[in-house]
CSV table of N, CA, C and O in Angstrom, one decimal:
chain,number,residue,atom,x,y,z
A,1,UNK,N,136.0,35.4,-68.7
A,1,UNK,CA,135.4,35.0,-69.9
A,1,UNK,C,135.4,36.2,-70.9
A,1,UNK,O,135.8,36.1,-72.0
A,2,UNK,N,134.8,37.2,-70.5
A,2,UNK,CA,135.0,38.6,-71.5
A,2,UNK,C,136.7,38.6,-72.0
A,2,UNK,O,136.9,38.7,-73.2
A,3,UNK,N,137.6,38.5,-71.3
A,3,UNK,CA,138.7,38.6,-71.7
A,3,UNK,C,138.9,37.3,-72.9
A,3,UNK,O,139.7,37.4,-73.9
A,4,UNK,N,138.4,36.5,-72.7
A,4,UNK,CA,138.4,35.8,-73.8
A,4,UNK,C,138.2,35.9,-75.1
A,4,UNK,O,138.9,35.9,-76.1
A,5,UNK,N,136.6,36.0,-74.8
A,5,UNK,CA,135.9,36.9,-75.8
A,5,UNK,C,136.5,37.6,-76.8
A,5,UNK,O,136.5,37.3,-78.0
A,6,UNK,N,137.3,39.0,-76.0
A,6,UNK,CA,137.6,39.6,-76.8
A,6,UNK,C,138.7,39.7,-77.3
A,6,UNK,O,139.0,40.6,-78.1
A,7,UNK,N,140.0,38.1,-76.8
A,7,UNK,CA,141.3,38.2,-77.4
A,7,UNK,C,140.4,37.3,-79.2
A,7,UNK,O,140.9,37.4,-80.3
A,8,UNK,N,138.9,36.6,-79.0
A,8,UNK,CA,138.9,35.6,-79.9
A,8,UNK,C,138.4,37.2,-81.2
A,8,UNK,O,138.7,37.3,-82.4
A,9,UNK,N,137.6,38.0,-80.2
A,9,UNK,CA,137.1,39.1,-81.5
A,9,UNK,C,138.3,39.7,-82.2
A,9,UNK,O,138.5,40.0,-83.4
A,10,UNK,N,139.5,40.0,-80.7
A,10,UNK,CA,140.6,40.3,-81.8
A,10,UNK,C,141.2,40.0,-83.1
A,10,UNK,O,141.7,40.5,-84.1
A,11,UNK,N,140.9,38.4,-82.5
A,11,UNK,CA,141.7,37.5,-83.7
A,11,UNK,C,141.0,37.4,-85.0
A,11,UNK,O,141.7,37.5,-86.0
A,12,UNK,N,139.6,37.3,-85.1
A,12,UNK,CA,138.9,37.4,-85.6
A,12,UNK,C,138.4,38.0,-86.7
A,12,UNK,O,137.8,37.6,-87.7
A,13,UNK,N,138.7,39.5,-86.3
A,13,UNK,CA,138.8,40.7,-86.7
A,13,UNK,C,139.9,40.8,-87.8
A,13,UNK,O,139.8,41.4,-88.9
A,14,UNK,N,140.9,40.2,-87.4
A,14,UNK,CA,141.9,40.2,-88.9
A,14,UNK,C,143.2,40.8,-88.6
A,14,UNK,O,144.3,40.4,-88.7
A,15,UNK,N,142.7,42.1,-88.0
A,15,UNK,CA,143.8,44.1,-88.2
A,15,UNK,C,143.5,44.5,-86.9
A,15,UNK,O,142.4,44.2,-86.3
A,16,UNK,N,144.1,45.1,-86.5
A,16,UNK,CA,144.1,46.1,-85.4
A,16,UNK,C,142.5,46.6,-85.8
A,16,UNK,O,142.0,46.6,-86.9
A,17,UNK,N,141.7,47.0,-84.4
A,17,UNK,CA,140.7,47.8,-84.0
A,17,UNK,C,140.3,48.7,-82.7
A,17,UNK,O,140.0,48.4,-81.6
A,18,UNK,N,140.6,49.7,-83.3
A,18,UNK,CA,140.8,50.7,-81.7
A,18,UNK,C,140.1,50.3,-81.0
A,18,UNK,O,140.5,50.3,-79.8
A,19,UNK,N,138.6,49.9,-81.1
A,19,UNK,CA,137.6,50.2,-80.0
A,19,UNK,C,137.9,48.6,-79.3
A,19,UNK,O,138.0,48.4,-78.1
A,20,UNK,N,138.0,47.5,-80.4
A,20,UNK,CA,138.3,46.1,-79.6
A,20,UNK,C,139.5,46.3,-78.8
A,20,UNK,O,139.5,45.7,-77.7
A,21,UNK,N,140.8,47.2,-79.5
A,21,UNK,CA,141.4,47.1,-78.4
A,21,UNK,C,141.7,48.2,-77.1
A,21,UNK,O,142.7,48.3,-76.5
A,22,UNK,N,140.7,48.8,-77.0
A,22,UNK,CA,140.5,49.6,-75.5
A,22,UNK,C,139.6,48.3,-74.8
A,22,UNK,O,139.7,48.2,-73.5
A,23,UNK,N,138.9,47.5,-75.5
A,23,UNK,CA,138.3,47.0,-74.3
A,23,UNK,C,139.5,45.9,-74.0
A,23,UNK,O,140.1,45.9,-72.9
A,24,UNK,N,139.9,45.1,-74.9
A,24,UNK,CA,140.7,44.4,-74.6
A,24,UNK,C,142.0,44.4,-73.6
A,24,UNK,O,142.6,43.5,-72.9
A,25,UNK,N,142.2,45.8,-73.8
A,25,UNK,CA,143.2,46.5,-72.6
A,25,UNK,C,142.7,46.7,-71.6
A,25,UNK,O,143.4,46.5,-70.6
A,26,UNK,N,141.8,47.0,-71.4
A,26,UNK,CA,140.8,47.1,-70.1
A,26,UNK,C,140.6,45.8,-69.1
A,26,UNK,O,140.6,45.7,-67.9
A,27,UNK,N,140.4,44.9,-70.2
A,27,UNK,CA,140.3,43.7,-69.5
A,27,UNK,C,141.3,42.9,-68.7
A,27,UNK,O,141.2,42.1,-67.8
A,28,UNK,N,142.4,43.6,-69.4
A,28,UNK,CA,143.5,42.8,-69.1
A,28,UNK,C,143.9,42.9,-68.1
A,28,UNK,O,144.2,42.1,-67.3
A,29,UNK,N,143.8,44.8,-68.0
A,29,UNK,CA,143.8,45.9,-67.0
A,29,UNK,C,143.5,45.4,-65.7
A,29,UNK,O,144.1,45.5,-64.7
A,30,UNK,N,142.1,44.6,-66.0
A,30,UNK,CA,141.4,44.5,-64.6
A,30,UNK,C,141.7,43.0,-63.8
A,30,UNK,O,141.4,42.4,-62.7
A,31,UNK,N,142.6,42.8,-64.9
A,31,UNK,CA,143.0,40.8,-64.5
A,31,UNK,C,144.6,41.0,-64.5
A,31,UNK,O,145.4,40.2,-65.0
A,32,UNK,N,144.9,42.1,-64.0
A,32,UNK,CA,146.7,42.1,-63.6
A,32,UNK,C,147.5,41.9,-64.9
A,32,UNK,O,148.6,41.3,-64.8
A,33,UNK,N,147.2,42.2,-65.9
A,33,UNK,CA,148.2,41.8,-67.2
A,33,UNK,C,148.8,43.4,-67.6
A,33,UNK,O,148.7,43.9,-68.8
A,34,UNK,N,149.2,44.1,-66.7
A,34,UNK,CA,149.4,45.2,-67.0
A,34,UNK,C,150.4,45.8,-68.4
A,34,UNK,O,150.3,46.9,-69.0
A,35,UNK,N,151.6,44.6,-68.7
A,35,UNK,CA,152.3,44.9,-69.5
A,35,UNK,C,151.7,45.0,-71.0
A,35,UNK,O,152.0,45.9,-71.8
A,36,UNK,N,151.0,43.9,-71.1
A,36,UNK,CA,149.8,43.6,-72.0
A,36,UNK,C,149.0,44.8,-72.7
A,36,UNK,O,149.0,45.3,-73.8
A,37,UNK,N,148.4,45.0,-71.1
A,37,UNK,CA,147.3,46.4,-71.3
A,37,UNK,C,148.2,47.2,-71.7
A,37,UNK,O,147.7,47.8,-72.6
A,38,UNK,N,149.1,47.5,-71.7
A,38,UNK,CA,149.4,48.8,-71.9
A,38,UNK,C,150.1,48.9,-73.3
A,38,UNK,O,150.1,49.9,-74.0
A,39,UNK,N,150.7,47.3,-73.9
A,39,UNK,CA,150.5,47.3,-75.7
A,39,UNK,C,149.4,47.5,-76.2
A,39,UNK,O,149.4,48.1,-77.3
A,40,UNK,N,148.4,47.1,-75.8
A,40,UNK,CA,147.0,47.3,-76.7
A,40,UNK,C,146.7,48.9,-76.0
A,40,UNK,O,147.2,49.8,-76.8
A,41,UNK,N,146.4,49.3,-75.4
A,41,UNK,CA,146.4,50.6,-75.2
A,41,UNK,C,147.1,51.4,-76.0
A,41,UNK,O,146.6,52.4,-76.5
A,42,UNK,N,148.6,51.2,-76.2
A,42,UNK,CA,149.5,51.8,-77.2
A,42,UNK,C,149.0,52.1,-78.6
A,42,UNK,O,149.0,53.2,-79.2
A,43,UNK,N,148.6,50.9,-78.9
A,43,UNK,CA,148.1,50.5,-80.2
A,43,UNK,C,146.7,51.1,-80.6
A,43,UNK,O,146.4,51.1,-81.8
A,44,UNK,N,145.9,51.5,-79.6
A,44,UNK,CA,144.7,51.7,-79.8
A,44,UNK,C,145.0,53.6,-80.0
A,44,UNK,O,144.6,54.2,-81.0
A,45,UNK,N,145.5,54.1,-79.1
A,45,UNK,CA,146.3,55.6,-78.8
A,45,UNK,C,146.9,55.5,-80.3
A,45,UNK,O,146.0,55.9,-81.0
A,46,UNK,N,147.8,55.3,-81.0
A,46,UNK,CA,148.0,55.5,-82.0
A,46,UNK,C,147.4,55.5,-83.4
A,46,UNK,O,147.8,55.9,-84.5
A,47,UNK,N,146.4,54.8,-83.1
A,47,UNK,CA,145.4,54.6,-83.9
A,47,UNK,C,144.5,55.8,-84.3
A,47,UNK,O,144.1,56.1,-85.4
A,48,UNK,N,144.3,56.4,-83.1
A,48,UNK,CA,143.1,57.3,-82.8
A,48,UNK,C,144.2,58.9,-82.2
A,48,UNK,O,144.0,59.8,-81.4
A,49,UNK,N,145.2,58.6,-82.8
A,49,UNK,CA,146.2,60.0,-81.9
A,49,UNK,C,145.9,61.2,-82.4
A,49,UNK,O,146.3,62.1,-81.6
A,50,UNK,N,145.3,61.6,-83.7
A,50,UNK,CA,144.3,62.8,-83.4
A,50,UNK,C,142.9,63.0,-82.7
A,50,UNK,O,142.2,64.0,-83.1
A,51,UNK,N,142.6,62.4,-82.0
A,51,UNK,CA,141.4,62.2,-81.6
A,51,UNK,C,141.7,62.1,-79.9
A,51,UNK,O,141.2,61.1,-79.6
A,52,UNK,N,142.3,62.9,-78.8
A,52,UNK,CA,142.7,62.6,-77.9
A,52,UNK,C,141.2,62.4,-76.7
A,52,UNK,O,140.4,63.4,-76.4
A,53,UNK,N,141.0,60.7,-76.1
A,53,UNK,CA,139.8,60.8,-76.0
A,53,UNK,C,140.6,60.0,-74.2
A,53,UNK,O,141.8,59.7,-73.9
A,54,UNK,N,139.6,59.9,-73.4
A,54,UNK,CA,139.2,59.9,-72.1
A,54,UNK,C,140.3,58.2,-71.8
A,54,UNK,O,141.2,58.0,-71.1
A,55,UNK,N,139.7,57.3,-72.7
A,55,UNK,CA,140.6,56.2,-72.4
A,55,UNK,C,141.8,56.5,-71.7
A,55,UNK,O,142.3,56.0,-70.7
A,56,UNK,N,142.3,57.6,-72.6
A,56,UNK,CA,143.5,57.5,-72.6
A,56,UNK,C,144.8,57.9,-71.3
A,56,UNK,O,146.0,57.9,-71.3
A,57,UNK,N,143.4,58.2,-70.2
A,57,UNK,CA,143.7,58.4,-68.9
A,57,UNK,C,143.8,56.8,-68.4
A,57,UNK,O,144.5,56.7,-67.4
A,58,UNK,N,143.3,55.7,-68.9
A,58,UNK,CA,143.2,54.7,-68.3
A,58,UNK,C,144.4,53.7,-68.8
A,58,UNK,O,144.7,52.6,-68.3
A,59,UNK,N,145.3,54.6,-70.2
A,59,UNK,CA,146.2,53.9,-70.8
A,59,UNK,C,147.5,54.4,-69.7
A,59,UNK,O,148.4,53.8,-69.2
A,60,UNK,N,147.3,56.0,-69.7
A,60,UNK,CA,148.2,56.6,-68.0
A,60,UNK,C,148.3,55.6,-67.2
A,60,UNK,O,149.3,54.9,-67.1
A,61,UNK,N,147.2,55.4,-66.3
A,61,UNK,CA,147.0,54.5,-65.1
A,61,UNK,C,148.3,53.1,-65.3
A,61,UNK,O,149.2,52.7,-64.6
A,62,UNK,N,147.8,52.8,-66.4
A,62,UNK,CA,148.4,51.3,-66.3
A,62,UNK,C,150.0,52.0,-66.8
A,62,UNK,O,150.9,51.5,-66.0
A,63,UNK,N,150.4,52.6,-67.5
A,63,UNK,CA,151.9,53.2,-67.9
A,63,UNK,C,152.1,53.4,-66.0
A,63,UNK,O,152.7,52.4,-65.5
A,64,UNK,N,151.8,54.0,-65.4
A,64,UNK,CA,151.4,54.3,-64.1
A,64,UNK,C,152.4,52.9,-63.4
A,64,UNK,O,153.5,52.6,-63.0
A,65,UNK,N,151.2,52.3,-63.4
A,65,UNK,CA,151.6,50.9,-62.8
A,65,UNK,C,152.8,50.0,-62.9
A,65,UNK,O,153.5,49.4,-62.1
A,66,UNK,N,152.9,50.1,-64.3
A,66,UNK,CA,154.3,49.0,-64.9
A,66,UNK,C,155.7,50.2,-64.6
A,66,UNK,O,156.7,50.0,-65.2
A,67,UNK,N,155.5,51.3,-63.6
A,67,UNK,CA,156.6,52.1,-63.6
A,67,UNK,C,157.0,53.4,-65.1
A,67,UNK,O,157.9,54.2,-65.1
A,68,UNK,N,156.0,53.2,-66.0
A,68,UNK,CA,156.9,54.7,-66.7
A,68,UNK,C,156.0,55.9,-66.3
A,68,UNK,O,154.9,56.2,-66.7
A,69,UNK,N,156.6,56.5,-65.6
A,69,UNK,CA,156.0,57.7,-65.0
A,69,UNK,C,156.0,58.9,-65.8
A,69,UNK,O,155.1,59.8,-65.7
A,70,UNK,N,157.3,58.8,-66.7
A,70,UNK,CA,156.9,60.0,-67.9
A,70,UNK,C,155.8,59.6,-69.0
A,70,UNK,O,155.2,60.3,-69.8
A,71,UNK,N,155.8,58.8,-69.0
A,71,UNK,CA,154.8,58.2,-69.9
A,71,UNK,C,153.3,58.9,-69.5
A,71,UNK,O,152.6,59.7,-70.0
A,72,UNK,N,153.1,58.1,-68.2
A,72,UNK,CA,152.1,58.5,-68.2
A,72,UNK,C,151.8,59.9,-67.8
A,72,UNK,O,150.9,60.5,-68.3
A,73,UNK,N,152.4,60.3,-67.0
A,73,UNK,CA,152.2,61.9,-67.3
A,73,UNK,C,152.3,62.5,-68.4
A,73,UNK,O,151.5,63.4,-68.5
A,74,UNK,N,153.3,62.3,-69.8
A,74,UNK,CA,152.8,63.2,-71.1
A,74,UNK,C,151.2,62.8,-71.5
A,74,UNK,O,150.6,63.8,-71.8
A,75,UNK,N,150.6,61.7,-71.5
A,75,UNK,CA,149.2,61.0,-71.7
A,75,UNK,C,148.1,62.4,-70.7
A,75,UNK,O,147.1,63.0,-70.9
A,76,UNK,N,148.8,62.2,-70.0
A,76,UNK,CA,147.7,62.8,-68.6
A,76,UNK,C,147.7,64.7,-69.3
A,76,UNK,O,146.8,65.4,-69.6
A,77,UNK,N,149.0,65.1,-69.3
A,77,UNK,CA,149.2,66.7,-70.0
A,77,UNK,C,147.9,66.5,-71.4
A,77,UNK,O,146.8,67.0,-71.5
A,78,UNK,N,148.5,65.6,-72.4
A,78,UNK,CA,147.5,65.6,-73.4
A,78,UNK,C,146.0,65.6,-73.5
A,78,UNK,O,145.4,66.4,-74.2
A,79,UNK,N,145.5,64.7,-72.8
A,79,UNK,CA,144.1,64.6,-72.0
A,79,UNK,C,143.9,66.1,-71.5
A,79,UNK,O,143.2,66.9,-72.1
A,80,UNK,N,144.4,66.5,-70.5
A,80,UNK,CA,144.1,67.5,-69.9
A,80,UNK,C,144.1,68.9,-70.7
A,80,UNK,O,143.3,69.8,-70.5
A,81,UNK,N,145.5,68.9,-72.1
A,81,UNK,CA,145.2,69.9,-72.9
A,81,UNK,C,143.7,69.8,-73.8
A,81,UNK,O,143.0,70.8,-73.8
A,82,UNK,N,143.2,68.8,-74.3
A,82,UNK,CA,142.0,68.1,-74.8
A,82,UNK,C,140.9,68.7,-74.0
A,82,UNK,O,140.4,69.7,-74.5
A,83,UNK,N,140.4,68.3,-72.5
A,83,UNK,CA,139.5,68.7,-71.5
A,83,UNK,C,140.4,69.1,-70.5
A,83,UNK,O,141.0,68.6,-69.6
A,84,UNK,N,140.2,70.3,-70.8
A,84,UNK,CA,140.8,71.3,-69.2
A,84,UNK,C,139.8,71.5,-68.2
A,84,UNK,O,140.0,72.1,-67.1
């Protein structure tokens, strides 16, 4: 139901929204839509790409999952240069 929710706030919303779509990815995240998650994570990371914040370990995880492993490791270097 939350995943609902928040594809309808997406829609709703009009434009891209970073914070709707970290949750949105998240959700997706947690209901096996990994290819999914990891566009709205994309989208949300670009959004916010001077601002390198914690999500963005969870946008790793799922790059992780769907197989790009460089991916997610430059994400994980970034994060880590951010909070060492």
């Amino acid at each position: 139901e939350a995943l609902k929710d928040l594809e309808l706030s997406s829609t709703l919303r009009g434009r891209p929204d970073a914070i709707i779509l970290q949750n949105l990815a998240r959700a997706k995240e947690l209901n096996g839509y990994f290819d999914s998650a990891e566009r709205d994570y994309a989208i949300a990371i670009s959004m916010t790409s001077n601002e390198v914040a914690p999500f963005w370990l969870r946008s790793a995880m799922v790059q992780f999952q769907i197989g790009d492993k460089f991916g997610a490791f430059d994400l994980i270097r970034r994060v880590e240069n951010r909070f060492p």
